[in-house]
Tab-separated table of C-alpha atoms in Angstrom:
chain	number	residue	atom	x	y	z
A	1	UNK	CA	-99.042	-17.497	33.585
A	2	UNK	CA	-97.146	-15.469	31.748
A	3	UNK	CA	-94.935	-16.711	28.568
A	4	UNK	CA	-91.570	-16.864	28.867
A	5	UNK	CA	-89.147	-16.179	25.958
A	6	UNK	CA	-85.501	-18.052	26.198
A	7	UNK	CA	-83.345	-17.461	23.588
A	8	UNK	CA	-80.179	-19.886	23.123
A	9	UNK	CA	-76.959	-19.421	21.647
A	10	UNK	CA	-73.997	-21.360	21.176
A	11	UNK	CA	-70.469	-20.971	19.150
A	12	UNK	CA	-67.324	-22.928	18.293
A	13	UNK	CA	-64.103	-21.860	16.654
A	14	UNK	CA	-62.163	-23.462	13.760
A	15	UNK	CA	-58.757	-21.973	12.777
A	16	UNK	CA	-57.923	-22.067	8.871
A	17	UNK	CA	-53.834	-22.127	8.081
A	18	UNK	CA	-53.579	-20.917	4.816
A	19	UNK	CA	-50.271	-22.925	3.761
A	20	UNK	CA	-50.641	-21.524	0.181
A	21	UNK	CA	-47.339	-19.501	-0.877
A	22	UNK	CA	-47.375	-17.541	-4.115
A	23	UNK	CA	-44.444	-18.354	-5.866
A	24	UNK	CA	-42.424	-15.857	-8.475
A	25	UNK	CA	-39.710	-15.989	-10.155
A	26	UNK	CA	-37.690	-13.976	-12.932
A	27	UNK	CA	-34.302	-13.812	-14.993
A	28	UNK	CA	-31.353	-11.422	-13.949
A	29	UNK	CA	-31.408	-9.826	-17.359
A	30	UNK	CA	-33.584	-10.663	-20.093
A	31	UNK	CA	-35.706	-13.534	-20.725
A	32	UNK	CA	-34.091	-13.479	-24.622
A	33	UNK	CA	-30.695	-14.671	-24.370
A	34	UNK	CA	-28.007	-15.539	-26.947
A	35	UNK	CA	-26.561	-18.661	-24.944
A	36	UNK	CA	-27.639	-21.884	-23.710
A	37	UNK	CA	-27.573	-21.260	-20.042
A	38	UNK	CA	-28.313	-17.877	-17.968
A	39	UNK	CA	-29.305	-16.372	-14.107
A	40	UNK	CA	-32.339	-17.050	-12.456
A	41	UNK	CA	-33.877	-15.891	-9.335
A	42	UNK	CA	-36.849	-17.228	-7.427
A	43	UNK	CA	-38.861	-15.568	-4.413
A	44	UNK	CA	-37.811	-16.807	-1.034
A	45	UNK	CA	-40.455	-19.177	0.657
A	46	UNK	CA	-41.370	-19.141	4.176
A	47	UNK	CA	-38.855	-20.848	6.480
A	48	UNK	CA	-40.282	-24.106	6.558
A	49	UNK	CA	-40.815	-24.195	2.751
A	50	UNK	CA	-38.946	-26.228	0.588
A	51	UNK	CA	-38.334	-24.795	-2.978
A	52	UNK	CA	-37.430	-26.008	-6.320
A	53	UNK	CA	-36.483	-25.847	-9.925
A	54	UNK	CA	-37.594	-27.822	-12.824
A	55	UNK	CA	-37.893	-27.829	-16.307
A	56	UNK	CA	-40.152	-29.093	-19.141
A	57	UNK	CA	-36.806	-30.242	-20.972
A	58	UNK	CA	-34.803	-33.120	-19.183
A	59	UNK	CA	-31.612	-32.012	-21.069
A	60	UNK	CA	-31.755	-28.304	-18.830
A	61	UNK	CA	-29.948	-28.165	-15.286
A	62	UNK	CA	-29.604	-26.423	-12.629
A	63	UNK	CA	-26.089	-25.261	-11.184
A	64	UNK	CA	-28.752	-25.625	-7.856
A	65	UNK	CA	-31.796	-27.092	-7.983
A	66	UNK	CA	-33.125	-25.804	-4.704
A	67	UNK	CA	-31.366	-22.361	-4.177
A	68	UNK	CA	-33.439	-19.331	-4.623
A	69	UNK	CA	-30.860	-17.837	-6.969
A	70	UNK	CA	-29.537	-20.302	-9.661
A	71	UNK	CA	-27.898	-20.944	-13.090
A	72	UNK	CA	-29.655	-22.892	-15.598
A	73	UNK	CA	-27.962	-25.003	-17.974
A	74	UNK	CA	-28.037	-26.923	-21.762
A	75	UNK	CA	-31.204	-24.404	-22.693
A	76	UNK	CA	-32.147	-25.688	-26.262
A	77	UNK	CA	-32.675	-23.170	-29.397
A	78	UNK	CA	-36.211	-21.522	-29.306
A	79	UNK	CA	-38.188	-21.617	-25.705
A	80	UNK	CA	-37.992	-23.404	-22.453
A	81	UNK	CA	-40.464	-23.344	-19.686
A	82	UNK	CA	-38.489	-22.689	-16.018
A	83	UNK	CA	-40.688	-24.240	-13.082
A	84	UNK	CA	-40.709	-21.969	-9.643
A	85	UNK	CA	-41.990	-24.299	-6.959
A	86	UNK	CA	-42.793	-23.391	-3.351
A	87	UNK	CA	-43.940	-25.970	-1.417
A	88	UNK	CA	-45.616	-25.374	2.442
A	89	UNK	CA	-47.166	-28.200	4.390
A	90	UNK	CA	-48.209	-30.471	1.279
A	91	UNK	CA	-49.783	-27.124	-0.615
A	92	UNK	CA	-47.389	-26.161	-3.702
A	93	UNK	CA	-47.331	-22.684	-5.428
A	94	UNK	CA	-45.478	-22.618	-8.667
A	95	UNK	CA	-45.154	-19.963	-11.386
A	96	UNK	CA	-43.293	-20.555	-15.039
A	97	UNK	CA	-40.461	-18.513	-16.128
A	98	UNK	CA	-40.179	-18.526	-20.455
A	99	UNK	CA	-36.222	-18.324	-21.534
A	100	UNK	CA	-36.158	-17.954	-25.488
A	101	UNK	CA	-32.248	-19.515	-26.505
A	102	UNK	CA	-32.036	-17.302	-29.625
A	103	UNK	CA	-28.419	-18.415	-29.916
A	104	UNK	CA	-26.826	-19.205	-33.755
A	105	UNK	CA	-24.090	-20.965	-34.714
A	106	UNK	CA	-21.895	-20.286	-37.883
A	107	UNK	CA	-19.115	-21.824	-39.833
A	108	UNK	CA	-17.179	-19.562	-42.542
A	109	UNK	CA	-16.041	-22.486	-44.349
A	110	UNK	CA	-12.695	-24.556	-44.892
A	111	UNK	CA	-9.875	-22.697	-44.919
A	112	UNK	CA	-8.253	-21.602	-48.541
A	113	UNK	CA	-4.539	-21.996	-50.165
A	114	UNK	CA	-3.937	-20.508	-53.832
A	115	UNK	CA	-1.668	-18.896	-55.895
A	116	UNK	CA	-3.529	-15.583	-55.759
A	117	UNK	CA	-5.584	-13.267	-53.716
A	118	UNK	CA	-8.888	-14.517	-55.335
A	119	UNK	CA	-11.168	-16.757	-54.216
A	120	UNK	CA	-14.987	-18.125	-53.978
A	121	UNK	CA	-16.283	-18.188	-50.591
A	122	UNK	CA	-18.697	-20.580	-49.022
A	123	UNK	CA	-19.930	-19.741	-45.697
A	124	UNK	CA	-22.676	-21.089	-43.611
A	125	UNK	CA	-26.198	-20.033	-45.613
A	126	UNK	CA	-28.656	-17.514	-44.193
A	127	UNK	CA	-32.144	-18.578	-42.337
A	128	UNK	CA	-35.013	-16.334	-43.150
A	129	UNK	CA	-34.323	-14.393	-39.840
A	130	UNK	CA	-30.757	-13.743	-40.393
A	131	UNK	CA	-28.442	-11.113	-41.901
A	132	UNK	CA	-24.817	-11.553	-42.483
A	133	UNK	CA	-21.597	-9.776	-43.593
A	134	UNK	CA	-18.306	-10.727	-44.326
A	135	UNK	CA	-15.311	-8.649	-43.254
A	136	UNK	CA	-11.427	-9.127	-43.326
A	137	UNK	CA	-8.671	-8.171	-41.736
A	138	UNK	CA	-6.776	-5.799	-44.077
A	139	UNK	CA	-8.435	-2.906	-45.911
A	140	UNK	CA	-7.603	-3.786	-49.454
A	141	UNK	CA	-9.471	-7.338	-49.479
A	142	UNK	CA	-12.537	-6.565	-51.663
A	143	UNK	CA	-15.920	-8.710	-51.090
A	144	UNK	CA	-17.949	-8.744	-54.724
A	145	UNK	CA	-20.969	-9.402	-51.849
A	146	UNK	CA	-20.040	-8.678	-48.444
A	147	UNK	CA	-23.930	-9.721	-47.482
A	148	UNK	CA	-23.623	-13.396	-49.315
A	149	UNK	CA	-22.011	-16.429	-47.914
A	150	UNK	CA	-21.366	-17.451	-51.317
A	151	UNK	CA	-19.237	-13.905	-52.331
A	152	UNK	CA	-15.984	-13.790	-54.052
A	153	UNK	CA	-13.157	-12.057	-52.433
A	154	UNK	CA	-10.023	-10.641	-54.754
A	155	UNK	CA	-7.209	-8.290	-53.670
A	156	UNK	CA	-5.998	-10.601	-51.135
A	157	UNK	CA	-2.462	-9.544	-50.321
A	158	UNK	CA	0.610	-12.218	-50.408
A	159	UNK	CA	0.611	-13.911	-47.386
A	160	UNK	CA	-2.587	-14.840	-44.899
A	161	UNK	CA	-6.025	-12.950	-44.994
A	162	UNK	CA	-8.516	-13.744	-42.362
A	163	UNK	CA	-11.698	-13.613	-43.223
A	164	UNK	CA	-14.472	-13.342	-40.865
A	165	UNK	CA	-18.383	-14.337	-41.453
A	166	UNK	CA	-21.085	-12.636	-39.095
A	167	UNK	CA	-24.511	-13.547	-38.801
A	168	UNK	CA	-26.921	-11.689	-36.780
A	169	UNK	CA	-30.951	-12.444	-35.708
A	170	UNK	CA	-33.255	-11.857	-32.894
A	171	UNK	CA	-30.206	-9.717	-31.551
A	172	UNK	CA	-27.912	-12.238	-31.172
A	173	UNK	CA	-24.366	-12.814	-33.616
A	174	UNK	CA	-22.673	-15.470	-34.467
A	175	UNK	CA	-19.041	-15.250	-36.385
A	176	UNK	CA	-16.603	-17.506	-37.491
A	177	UNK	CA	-13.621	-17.116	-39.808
A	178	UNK	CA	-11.043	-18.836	-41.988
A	179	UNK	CA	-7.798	-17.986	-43.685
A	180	UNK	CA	-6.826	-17.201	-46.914
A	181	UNK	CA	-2.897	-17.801	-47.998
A	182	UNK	CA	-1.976	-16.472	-50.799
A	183	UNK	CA	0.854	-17.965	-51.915
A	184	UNK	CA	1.904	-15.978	-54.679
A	185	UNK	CA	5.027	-14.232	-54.788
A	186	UNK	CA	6.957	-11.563	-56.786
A	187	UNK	CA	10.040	-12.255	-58.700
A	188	UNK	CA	12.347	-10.602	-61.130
A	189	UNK	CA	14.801	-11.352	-64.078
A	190	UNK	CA	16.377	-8.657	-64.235
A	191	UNK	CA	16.180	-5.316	-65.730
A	192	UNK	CA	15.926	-5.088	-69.573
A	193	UNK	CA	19.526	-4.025	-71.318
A	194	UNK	CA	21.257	-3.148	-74.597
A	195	UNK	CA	24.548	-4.826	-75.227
A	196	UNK	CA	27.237	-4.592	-77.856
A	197	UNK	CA	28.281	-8.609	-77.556
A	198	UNK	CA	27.008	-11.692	-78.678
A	199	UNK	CA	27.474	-13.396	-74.889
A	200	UNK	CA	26.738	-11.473	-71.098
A	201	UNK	CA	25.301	-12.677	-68.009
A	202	UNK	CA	21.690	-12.459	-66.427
A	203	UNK	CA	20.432	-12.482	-63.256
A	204	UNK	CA	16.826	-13.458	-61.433
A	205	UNK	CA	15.620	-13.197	-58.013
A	206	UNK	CA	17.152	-15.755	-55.351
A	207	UNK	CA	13.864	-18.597	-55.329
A	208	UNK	CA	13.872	-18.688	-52.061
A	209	UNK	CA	13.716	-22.328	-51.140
A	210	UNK	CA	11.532	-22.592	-54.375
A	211	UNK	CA	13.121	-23.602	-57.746
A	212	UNK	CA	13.512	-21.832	-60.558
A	213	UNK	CA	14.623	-22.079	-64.372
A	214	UNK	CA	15.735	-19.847	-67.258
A	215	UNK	CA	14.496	-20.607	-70.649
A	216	UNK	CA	15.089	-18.770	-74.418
A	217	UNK	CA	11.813	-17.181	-75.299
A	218	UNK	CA	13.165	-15.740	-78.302
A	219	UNK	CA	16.645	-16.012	-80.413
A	220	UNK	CA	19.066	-18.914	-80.283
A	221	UNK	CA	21.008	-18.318	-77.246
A	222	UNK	CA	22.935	-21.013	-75.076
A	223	UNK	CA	22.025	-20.789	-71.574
A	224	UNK	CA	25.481	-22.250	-69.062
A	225	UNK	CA	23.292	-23.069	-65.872
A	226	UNK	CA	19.797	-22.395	-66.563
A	227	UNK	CA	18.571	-23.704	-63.287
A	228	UNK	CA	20.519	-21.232	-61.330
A	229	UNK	CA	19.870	-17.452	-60.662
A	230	UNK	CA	22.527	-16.035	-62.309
A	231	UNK	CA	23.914	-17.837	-65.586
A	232	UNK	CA	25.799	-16.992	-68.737
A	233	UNK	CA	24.584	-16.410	-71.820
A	234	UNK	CA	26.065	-16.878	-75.398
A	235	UNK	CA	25.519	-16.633	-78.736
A	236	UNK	CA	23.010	-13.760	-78.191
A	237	UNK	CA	21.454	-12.860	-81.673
A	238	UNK	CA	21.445	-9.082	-83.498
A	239	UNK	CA	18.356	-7.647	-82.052
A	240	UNK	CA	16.151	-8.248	-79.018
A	241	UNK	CA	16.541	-11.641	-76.996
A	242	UNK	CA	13.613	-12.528	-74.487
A	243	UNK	CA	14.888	-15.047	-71.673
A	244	UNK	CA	11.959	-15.973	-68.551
A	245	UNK	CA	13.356	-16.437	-64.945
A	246	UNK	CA	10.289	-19.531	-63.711
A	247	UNK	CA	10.465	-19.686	-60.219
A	248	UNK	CA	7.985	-22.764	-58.381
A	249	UNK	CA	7.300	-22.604	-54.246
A	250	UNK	CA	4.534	-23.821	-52.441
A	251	UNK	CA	2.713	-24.952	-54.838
A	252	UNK	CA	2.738	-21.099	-57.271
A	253	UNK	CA	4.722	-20.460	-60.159
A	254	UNK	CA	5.897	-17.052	-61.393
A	255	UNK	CA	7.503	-15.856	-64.576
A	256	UNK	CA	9.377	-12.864	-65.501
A	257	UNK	CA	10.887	-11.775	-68.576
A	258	UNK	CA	14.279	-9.779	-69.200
A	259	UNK	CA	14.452	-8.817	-72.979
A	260	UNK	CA	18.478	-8.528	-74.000
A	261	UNK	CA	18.953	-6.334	-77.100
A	262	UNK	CA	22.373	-6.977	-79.047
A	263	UNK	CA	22.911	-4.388	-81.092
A	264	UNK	CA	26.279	-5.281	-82.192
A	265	UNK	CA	26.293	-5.432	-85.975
A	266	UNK	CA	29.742	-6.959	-87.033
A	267	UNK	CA	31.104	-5.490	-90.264
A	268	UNK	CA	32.852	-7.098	-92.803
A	269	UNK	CA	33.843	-6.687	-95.998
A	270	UNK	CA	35.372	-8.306	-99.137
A	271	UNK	CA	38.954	-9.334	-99.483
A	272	UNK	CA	41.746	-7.142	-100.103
A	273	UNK	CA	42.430	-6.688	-104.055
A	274	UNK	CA	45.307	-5.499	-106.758
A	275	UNK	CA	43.451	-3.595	-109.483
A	276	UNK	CA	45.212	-1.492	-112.183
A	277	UNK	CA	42.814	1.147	-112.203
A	278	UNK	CA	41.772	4.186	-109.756
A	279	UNK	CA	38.439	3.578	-110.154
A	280	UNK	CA	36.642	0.110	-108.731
A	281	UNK	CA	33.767	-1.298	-106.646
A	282	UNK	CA	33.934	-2.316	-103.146
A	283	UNK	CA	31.740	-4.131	-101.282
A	284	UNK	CA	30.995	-5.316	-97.526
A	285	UNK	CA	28.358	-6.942	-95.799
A	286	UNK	CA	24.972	-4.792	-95.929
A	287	UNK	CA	23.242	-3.698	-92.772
A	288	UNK	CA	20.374	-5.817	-92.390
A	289	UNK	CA	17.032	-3.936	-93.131
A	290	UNK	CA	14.837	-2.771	-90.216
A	291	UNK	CA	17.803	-3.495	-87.512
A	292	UNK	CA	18.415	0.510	-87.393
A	293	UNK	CA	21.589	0.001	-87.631
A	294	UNK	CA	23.907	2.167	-90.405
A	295	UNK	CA	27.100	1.746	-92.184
A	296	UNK	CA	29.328	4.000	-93.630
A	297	UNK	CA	32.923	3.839	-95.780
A	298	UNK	CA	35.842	6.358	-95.041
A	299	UNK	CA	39.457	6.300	-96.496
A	300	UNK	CA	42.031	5.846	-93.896
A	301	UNK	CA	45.187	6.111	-96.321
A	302	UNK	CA	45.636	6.585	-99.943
A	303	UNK	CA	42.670	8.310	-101.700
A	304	UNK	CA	39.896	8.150	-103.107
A	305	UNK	CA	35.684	9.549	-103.686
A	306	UNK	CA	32.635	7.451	-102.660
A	307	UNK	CA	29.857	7.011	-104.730
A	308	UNK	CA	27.463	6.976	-102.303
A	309	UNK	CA	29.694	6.402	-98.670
A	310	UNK	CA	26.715	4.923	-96.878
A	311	UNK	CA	26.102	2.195	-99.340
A	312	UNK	CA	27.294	-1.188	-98.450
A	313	UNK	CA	28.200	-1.939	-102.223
A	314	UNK	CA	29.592	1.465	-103.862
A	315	UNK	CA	32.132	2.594	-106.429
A	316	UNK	CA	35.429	4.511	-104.816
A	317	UNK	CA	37.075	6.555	-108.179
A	318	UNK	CA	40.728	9.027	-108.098
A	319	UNK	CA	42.117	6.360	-105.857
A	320	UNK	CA	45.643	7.058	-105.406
A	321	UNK	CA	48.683	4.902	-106.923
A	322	UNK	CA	49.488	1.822	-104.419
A	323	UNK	CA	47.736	1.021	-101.263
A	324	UNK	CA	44.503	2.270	-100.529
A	325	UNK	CA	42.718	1.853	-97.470
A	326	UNK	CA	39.087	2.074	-96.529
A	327	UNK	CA	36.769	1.301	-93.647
A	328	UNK	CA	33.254	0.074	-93.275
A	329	UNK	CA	31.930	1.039	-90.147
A	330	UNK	CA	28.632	-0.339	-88.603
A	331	UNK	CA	26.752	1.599	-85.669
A	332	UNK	CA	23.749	0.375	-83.799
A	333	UNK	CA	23.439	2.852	-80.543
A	334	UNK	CA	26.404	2.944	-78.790
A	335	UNK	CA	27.524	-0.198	-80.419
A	336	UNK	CA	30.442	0.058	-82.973
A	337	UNK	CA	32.312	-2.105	-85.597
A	338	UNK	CA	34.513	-1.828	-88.356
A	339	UNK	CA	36.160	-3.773	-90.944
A	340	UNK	CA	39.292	-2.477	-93.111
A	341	UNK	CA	39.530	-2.718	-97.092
A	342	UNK	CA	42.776	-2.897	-98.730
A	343	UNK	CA	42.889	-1.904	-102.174
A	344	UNK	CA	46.243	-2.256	-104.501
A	345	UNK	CA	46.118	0.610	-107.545
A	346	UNK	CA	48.796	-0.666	-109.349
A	347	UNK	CA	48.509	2.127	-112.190
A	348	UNK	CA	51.232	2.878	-113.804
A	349	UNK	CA	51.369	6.369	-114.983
A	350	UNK	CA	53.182	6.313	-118.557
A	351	UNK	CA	54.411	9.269	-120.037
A	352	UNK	CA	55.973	9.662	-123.948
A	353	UNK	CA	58.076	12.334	-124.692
């Protein structure tokens, strides 16, 4: 016999449905934002798929949990892990999305009220990671630190000043600002005058639903309605007179000074007199020393010579038989005054022959 060699084979198939879906997703923009919630977009699963988003913080949402493209919500500071999960027949695919919230906050302070355009500032401090400036809204403000939350500001016109604090890290800025009201104000008493009178008026600025008050800063003068703008003043002394205008609003007082200078000198002199001589000494009131005013005798009728004519207390000789009349005169500036002398030779020329 010969050997026979049979050789058997057999087979079976097994199909193997690969229900594994890679999942991706990504941010519209970058993954480094500067707010708490941004754009996200996952890749589309196959139709029979389900999909969704979740989050390793329970505070974050999702405008749609579910959708492909989505918003997500309430990120904290620093970085949150986004969950991308495609689900096919029980098998899940997920990928994780990192979202850095490198968003700051800031706070410039409580806003300020003075009586001038200076101020200390104190604004929210710096982290290690952050810069910051402060900048205002008119060009004359001046920062001693614009960089310091802590600076002092000065030059802060009347009125209000905003000032703004900016702080900037990881590319993101933060400002916030306050306002400064400077409440100062500019008045005026008046521009400073020479008068040849012991009473005149003076006038301040209107207060402007403030009040205001005069007062004597130097001399005796009587003020008629020193709570007014405009009042009368008497009894103004020889020389200069300082009166302050004080005007109080909102909280700021301001003072100004008007200096009134009286240079009217009055003259006088001694009584009238009978002498029985052409020769005799007259007298009137001498010019104070230092006032810069001068004095100075001149014969209006009769006769006579001076002595010395710009000497309050002189001798007059050759004065004429009768009435004799002099004048003192006093000038300060444009200010003039004059008192008379009569003087009464009552001689008598004899003659023997």
């Amino acid at each position: 016999d010969e050997d026979l060699e049979i050789s058997c084979s057999d087979f079976d198939e097994i199909t193997v449905i690969n229900d594994f879906y890679p999942a991706s997703a990504w941010p519209v923009g970058s993954p480094n934002i500067c707010t708490n919630t941004t754009s996200i977009i996952g890749n589309s699963g196959p139709a029979q798929s389900t999909t969704r988003w979740t989050a390793n913080n329970p505070s974050i949402t999702f405008t749609n949990s579910t959708n492909v493209s989505t918003t997500v919500q309430n990120l904290p500071l620093g970085q949150s892990t986004i969950t991308w999960t495609i689900t096919m027949n029980g098998c899940p695919s997920s990928t994780n999305l990192l979202l850095n919230n490198f968003s700051i906050t800031t706070n410039a302070g409580q806003d300020i009220t003075g009586c001038s355009g200076d101020a200390n500032l104190s604004a929210q401090p710096l982290e290690t990671d952050q810069s910051g400036t402060w900048t205002a809204n008119n060009v004359n403000v001046i920062f001693s630190n614009s960089l310091s939350p802590t600076s002092s500001v000065s030059n802060a016109p009347i009125g209000n000043s905003i000032l703004t604090w900016t702080i900037n890290a990881n590319g993101c800025t933060a400002s916030d600002y306050l306002i400064l009201s400077n409440n100062s104000f500019v008045i005026s008493a008046g521009s400073d005058r020479t008068i040849c009178s012991t009473s005149t008026s003076i006038s301040g600025s209107n207060p402007l639903g403030g009040t205001g008050l005069w007062t004597v800063q130097s001399g005796n003068s009587m003020l008629s309605t020193p709570s007014l703008p405009t009042t009368n003043v008497t009894n103004i002394e020889n020389g200069p007179n300082t009166y302050r205008w004080t005007v109080t609003r909102n909280g700021c007082t301001q003072s100004d000074d008007v200096i009134i200078t009286n240079d009217r000198y009055v003259a006088a002199v001694l009584p009238a007199a009978d002498v029985c001589t052409d020769t005799v000494r007259i007298e009137a009131v001498a010019v104070p020393v230092g006032s810069g005013a001068t004095g100075v005798w001149t014969t209006l009728s009769g006769g006579g010579v001076f002595d010395n004519s710009l000497s309050a207390q002189t001798i007059v000789r050759n004065m004429a038989q009768g009435p004799n009349q002099f004048r003192w005169t006093v000038t300060k500036g444009s200010c003039t005054t004059f008192a008379n002398l009569l003087i009464n030779n009552n001689d008598l020329d004899v003659t023997v022959g």
